Coordinates of C-alpha atoms in Angstrom, one line a residue:
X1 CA 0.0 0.0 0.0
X2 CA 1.2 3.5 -1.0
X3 CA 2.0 6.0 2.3
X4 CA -0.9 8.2 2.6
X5 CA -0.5 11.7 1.4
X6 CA 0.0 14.6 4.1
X7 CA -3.2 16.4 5.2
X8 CA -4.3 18.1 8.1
X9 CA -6.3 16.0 10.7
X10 CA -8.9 19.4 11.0
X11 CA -9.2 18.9 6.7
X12 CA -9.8 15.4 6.8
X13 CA -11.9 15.2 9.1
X14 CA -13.8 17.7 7.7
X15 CA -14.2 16.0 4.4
X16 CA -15.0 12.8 5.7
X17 CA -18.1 14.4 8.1
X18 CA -19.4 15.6 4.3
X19 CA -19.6 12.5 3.4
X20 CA -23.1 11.1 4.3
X21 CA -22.1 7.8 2.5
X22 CA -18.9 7.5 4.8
X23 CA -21.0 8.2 7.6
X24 CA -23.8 5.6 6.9
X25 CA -21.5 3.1 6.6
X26 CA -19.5 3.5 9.6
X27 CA -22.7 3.9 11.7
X28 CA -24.1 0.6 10.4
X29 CA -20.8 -1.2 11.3
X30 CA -19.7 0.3 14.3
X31 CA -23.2 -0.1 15.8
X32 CA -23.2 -3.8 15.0
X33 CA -19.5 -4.3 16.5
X34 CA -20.5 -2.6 19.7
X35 CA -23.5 -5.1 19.8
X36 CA -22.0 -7.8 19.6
X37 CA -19.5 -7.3 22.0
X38 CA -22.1 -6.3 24.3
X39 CA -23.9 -10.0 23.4
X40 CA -20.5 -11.8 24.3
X41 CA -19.5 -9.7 27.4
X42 CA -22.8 -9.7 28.9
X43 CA -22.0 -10.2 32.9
X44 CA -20.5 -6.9 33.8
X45 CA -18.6 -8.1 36.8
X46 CA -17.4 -11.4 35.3
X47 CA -16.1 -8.9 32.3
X48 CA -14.7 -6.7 34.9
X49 CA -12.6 -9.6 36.3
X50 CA -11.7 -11.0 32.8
X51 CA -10.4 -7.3 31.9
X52 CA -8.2 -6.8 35.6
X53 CA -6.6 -10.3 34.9
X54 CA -5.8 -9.1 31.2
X55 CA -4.7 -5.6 32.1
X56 CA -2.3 -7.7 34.8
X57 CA -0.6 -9.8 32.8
X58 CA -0.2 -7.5 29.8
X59 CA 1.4 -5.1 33.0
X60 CA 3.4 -7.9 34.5
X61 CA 5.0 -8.9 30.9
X62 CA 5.6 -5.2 30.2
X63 CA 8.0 -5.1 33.7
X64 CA 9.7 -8.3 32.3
X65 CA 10.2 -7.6 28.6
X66 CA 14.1 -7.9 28.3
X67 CA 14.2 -11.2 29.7
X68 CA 11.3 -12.6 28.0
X69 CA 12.2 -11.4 25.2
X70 CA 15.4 -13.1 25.7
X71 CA 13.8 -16.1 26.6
X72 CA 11.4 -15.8 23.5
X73 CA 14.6 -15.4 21.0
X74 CA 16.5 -19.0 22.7
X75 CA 12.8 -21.2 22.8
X76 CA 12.3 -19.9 18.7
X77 CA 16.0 -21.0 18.0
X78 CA 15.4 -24.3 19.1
X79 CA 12.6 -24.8 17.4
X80 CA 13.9 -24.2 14.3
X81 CA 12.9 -20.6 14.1
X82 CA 15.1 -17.9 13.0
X83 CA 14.7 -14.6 14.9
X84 CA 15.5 -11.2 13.7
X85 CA 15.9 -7.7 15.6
X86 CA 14.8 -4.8 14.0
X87 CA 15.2 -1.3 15.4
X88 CA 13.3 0.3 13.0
X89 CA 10.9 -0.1 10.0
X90 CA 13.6 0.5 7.3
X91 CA 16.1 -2.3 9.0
X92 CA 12.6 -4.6 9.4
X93 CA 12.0 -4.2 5.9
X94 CA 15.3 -4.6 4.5
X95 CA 15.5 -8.0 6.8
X96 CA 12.1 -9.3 4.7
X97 CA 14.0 -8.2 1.3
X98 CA 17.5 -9.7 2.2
X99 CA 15.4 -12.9 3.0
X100 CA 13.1 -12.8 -0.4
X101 CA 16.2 -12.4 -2.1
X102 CA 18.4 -15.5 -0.5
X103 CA 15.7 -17.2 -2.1
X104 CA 15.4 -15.4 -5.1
X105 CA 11.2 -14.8 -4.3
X106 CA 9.6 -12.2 -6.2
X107 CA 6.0 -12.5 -4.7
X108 CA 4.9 -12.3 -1.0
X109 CA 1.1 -13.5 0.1
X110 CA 0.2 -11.7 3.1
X111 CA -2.2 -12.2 6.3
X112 CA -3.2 -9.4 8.5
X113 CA -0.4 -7.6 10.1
X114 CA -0.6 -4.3 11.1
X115 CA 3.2 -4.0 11.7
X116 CA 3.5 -4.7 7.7
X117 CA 1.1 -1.4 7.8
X118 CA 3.8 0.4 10.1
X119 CA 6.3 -0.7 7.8
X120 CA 4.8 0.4 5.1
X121 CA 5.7 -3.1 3.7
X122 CA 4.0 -2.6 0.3
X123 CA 4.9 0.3 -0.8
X124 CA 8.7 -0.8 0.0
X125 CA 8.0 -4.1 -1.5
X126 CA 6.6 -2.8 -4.7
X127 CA 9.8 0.2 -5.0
X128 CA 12.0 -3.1 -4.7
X129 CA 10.2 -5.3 -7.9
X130 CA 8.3 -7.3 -5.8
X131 CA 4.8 -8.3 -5.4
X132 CA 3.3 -8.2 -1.7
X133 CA -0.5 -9.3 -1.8
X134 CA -3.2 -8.8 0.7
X135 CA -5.6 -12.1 1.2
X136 CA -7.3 -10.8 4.0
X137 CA -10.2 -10.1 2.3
X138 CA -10.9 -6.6 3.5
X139 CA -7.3 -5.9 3.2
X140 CA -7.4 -7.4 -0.4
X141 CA -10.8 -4.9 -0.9
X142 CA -8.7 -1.8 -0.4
X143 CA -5.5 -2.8 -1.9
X144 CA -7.1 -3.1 -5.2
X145 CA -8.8 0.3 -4.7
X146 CA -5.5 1.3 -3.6
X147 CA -6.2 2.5 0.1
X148 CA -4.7 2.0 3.6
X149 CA -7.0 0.0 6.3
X150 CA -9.5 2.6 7.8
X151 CA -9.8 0.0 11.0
X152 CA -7.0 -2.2 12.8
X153 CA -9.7 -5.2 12.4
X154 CA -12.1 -4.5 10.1
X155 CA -10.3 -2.4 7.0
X156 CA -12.9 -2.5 4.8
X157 CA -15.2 -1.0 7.3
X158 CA -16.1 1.8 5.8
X159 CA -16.8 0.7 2.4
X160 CA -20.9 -1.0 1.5
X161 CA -21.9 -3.8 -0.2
X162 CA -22.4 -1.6 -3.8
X163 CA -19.3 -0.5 -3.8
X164 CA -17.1 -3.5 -2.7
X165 CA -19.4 -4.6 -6.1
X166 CA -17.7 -1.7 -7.9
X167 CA -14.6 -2.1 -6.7
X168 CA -14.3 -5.6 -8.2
X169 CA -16.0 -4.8 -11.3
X170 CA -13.4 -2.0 -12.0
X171 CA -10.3 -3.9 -10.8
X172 CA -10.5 -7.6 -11.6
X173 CA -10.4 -8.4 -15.3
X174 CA -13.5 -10.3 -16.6
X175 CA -15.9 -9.4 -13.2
X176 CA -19.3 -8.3 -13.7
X177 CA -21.0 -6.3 -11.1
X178 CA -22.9 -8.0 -8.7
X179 CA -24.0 -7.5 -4.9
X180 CA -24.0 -10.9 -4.2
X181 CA -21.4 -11.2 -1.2
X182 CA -21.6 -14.8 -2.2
X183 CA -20.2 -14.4 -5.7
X184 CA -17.9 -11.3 -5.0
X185 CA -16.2 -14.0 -2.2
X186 CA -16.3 -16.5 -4.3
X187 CA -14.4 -14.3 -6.7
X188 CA -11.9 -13.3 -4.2
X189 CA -11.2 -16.5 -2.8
X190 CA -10.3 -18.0 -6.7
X191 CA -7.6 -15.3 -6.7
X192 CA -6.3 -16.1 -3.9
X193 CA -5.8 -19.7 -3.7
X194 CA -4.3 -19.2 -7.5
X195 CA -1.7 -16.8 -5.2
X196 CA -1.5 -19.2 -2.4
X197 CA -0.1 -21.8 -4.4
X198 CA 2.1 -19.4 -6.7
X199 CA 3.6 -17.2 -4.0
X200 CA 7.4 -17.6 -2.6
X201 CA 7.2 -16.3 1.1
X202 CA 3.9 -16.0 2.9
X203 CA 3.7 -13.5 5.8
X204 CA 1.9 -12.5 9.0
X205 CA 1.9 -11.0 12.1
X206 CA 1.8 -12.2 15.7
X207 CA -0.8 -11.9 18.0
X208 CA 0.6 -13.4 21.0
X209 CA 3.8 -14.5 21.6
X210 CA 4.9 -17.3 23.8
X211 CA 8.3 -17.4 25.6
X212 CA 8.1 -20.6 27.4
X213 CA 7.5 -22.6 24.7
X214 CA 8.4 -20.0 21.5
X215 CA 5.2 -20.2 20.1
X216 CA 3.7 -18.0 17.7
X217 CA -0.3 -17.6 18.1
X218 CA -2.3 -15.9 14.9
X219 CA -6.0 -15.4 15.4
X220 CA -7.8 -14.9 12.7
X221 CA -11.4 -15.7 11.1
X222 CA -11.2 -16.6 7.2
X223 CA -8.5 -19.6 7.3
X224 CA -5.9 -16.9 4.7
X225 CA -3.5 -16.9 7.8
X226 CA -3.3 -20.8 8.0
X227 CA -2.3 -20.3 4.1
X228 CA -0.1 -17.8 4.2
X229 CA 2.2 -19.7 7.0
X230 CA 1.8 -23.3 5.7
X231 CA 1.5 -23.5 2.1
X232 CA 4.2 -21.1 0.8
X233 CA 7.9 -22.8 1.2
X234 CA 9.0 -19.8 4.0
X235 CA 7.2 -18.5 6.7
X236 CA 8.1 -14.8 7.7
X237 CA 6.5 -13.1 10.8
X238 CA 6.8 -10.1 11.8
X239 CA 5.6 -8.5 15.8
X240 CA 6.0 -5.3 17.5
X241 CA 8.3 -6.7 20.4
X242 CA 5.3 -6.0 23.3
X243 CA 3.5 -9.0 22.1
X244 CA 5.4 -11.4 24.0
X245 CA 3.9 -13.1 27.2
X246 CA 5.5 -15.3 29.6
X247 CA 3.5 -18.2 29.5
X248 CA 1.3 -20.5 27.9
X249 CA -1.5 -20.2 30.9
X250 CA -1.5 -16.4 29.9
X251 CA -2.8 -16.8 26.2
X252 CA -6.4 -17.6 27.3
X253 CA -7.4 -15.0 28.9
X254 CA -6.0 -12.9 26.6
X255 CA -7.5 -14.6 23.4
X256 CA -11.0 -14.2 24.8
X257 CA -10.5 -10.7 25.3
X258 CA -9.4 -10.3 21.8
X259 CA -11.8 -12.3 20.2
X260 CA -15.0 -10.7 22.2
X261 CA -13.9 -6.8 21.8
X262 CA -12.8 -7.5 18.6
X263 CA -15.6 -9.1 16.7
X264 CA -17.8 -9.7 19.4
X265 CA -16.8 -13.6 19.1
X266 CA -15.9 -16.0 22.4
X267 CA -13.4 -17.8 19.8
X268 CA -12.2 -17.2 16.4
X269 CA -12.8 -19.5 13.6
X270 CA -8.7 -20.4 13.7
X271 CA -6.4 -19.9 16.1
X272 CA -2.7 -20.8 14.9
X273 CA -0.3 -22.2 16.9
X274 CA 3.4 -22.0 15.2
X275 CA 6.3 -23.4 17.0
X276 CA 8.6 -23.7 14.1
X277 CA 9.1 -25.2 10.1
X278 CA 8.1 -28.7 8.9
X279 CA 9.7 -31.1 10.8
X280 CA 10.8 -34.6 9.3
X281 CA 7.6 -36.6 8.4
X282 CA 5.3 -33.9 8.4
X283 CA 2.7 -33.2 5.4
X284 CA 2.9 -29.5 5.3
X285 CA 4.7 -26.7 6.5
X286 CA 7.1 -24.2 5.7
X287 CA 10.6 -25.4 5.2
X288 CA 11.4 -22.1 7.0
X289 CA 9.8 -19.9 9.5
X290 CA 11.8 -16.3 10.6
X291 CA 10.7 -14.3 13.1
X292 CA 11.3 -10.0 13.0
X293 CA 10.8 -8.1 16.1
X294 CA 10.4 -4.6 15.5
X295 CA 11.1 -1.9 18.2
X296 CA 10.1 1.2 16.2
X297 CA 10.4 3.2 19.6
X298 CA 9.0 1.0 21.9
X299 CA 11.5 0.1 24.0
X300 CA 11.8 4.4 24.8
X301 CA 8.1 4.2 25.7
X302 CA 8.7 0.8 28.2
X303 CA 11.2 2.9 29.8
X304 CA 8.4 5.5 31.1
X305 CA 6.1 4.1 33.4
X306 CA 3.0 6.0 32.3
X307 CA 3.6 5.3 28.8
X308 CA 4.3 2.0 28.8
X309 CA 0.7 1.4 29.3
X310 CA 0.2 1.9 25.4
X311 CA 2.0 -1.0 24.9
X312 CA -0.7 -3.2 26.6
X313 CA -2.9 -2.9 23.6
X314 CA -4.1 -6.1 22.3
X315 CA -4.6 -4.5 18.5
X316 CA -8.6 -5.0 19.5
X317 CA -10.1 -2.3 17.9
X318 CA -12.7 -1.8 20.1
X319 CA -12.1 1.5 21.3
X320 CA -12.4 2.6 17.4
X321 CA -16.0 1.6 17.9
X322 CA -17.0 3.5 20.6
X323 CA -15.5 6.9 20.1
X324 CA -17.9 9.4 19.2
X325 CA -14.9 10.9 16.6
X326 CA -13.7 7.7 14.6
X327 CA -17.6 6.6 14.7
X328 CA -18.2 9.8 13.0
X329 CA -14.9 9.8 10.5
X330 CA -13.4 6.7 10.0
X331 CA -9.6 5.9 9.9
X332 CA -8.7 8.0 6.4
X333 CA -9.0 11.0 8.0
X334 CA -6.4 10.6 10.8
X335 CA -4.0 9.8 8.1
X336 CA -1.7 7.6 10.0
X337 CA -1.5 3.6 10.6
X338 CA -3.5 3.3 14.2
X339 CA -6.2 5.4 13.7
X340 CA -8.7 5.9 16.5
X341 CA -8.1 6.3 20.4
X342 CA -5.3 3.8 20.5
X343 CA -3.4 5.9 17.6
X344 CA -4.1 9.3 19.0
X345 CA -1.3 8.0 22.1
X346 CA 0.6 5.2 20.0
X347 CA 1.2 7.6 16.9
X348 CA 2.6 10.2 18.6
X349 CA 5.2 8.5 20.1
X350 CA 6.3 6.6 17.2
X351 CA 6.4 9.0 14.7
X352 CA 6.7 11.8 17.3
X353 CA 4.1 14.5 18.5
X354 CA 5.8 17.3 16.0
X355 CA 4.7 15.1 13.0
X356 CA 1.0 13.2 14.5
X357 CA 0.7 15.6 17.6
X358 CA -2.5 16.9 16.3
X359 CA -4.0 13.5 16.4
X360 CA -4.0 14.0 20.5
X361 CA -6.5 16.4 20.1
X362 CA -8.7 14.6 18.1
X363 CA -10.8 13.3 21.3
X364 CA -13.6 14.8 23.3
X365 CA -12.0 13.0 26.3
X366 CA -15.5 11.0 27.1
X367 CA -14.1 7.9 28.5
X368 CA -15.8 6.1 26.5
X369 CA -12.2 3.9 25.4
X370 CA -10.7 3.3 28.7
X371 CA -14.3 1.5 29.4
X372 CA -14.0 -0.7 27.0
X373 CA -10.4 -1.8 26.4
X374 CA -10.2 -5.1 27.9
X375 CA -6.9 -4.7 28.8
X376 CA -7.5 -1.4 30.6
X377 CA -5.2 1.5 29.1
X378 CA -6.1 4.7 30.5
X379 CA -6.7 6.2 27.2
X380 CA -7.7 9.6 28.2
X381 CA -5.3 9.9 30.9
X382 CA -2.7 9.3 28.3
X383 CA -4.0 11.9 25.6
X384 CA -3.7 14.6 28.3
X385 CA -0.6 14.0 29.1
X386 CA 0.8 14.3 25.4
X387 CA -1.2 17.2 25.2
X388 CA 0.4 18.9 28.3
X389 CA 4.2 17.7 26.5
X390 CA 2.3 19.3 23.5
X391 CA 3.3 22.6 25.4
X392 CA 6.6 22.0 27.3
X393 CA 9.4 24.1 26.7
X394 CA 12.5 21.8 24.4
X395 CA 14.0 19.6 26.7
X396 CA 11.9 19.2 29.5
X397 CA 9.3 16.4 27.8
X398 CA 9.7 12.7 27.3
X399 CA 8.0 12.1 23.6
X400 CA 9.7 13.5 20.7
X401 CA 8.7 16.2 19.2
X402 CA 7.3 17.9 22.5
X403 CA 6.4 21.4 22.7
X404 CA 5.7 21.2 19.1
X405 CA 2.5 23.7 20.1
X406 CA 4.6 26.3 22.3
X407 CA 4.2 29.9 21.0
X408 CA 4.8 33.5 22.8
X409 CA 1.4 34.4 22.0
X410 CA -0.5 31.7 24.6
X411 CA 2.0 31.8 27.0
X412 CA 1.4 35.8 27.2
X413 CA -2.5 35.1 27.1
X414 CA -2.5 32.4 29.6
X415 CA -0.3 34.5 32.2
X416 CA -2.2 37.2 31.8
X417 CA -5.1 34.7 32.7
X418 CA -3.1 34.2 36.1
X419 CA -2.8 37.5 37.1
X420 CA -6.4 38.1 36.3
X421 CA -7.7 35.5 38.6
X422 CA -5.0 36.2 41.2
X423 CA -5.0 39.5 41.5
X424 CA -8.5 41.2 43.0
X425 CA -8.6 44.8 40.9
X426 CA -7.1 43.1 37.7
X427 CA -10.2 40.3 37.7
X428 CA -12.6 43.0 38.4
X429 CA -11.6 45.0 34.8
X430 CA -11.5 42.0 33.4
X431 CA -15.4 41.1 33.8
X432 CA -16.2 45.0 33.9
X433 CA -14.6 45.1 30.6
X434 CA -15.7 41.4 29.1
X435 CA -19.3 42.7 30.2
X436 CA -19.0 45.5 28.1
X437 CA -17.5 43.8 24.7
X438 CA -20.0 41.1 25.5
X439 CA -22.5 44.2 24.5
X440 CA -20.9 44.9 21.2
X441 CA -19.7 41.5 20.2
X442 CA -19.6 41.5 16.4
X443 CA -21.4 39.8 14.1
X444 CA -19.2 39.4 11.0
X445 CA -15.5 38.8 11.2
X446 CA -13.6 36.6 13.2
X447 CA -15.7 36.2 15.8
X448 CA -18.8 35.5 13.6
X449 CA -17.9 31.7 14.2
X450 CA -18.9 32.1 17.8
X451 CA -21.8 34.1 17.3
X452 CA -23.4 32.3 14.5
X453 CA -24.2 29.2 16.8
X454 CA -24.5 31.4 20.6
X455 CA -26.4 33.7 21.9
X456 CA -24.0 36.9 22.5
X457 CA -23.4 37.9 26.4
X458 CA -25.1 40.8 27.8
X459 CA -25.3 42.2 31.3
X460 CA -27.2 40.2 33.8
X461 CA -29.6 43.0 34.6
X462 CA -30.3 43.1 30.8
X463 CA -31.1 39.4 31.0
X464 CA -32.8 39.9 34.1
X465 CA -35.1 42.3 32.1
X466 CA -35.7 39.3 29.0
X467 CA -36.5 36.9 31.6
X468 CA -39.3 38.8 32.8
X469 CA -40.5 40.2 29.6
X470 CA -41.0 36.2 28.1
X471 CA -42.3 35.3 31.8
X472 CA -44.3 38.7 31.7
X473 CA -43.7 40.1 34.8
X474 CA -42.8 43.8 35.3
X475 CA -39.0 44.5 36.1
X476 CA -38.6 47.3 38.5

């Protein structure tokens, strides 16, 4: 997938909220995501306990990463698996390409990974010569119309039935238009089997990670993640280095976390358990199986205390469905890989606050989030705090790119604030002289914004005066 071009969050957003097609869709999907989550997690205090145990051992792993990471890398190697590090997205990427190449591939099949998406896998894939293809299917829907995911589990969500129809009518050879889901998956399923079987290196991502036994776990739903690791000759996965957990007795009560915020299921259709390639006398199986963990700055958030919490994320979604911004404007218009809550504190910090700092004010701070992650991140408690490094003079924040929204004319505006409400004879002018302009407020102009949606301010004895006059009472 191309990298998005640059726009403003405030223009985006802007244009997506005019479109009522846009919005139609994403309240039909969201609605149904939030209900059936709401079917599978329907005993509040048996959820509550589920989402404390989660939240625990996501915390607990998070406090032990080095060494289970450690531990992850040794259990791999002895099952066959070949670990890679990666600090960044560019040595991630060039780790896939040196490994296509030692085996002179030229196409990749993929399975949902939203590290790929961090990458920007395709994109560096296709400026390399080779071919990297989506069998997800709603990641295969928007890479032929050419678009990133708009959700981390749904990435197709905000396009209909019509014009998935469309879509395949313009961009597969031979396809007639139809809104038959049955026929358009038919179609996309003889595509991709023909790719399945053609492809050199199948790919995916990791959802949990076990270090006592180095086992890879991939949940998905349509069965293309069972393909993409088993039927191509090498195996290649790649996982943001927080997915690790310690043991095997962990991965339960994380799976049904995932599953039920996710899609509103109490188990996935498959759930993929890789410990390493083919062994002697098996059937199928990759003759290899690599593993890439990326750090793309995460080890700089483990090391603060409060933001370290991001890394609990589970890569649900679910707090995409229940804020009243993304429900309203989909992913597009925050222009960046983790769209939503979870990418107004995650994007920030990877790609720093001077570049994605304007995604941190893309929330009305309605808790609405930090209720429903199942692993219990303190969303909002998170945004304010990269709002408040938003402001910090050079130096004295933690994210990169703080301070990004420090200028002399706020800081002389909000001191003269202080000394307004600190100082007796300087607050009284104030409101004297507020009460006044509040009489002649304009119209037109700059302030016409305000205005056009508000009643304008006036005295209290003048609205003492047109509170009698509608109650019809004589004012003294």
């Amino acid at each position: 997938m191309d990298k998005p071009k640059k726009a403003t969050f405030a223009r985006a957003a802007a244009r997506a909220l005019a479109d009522t097609q846009l919005r139609d869709n994403l309240r039909f999907a969201t609605q149904s995501l939030r209900q059936k989550r709401l079917a599978v997690f329907d005993d509040p205090e048996a959820t509550e306990a589920l989402r404390e145990i989660g939240s625990r051992i996501k915390a607990r792993g998070l406090t032990r990463l080095p060494r289970l990471l450690e531990q992850l890398e040794a259990r791999c190697q002895k099952n066959g698996i070949m670990v890679h590090w990666a600090e960044t997205t560019e040595e991630a990427n060039r780790i896939v390409l040196s490994i296509m190449e030692a085996h002179g591939a030229r196409k990749v099949v993929k399975g949902k990974s939203m590290v790929s998406e961090e990458m920007h896998f395709n994109a560096f894939m296709k400026d390399h010569g080779k071919e990297a293809l989506e069998t997800d299917l709603g990641e295969f829907i928007i890479q032929l119309n050419n678009e990133p995911p708009s959700h981390i589990i749904v990435p197709a969500i905000h396009k209909n039935r019509k014009q998935i129809g469309k879509i395949f009518a313009d961009k597969i050879p031979g396809t007639d238009y139809t809104e038959d889901t049955d026929i358009l998956l038919a179609t996309a399923r003889r595509i991709l089997r023909e790719h399945y079987r053609t492809a050199d290196i199948g790919l995916s991502g990791v959802n949990f990670a076990v270090a006592e036994t180095g086992t890879l776990c991939l949940v998905e739903n349509e069965g293309n993640g069972r393909m993409c690791t088993t039927v191509p000759p090498v195996h290649v996965a790649l996982m943001g280095l927080e997915k690790v957990v310690e043991t095997l007795d962990e991965v339960p009560p994380l799976y049904r976390l995932l599953c039920g915020s996710a899609t509103g299921q109490r188990i996935t259709t498959y759930f993929n358990m890789i410990k390493g390639p083919r062994q002697k006398g098996e059937k199928d199986g990759p003759k290899e199986v690599h593993l890439v963990i990326l750090d793309n700055g995460r080890s700089r958030m483990l090391a603060d205390p409060q933001l370290r919490q991001v890394l609990q994320c589970i890569r649900c979604g679910t707090c995409l469905n229940h804020c009243p911004v993304y429900t309203r404007i989909g992913g597009h218009a925050y222009n960046s890989t983790y769209p939503g809550p979870i990418g107004e504190i995650l994007m920030p910090q990877l790609e720093g606050l001077d570049t994605k700092g304007e995604l941190v004010f893309a929330s009305s701070l309605c808790n609405a989030c930090s209720e429903v992650c199942p692993v219990k991140i303190p969303i909002p408690e998170l945004i304010r705090r990269m709002r408040n490094e938003s402001y910090l003079k050079r130096g004295k924040g933690v994210i990169p790119g703080h301070g990004f929204k420090r200028n002399a004319v706020e800081r002389v505006v909000w001191k003269g604030w202080r000394y307004s409400q600190t100082i007796p004879m300087l607050n009284w002018a104030m409101l004297k002289t507020l009460a006044i302009a509040g009489r002649i407020l304009p119209n037109v102009g700059p302030l016409k914004a305000w205005t056009r949606v508000r009643t304008k301010p006036v005295f209290a004895k003048e609205s003492l005066k047109q509170l009698t006059r509608q109650e019809g009472i004589r004012h003294e």
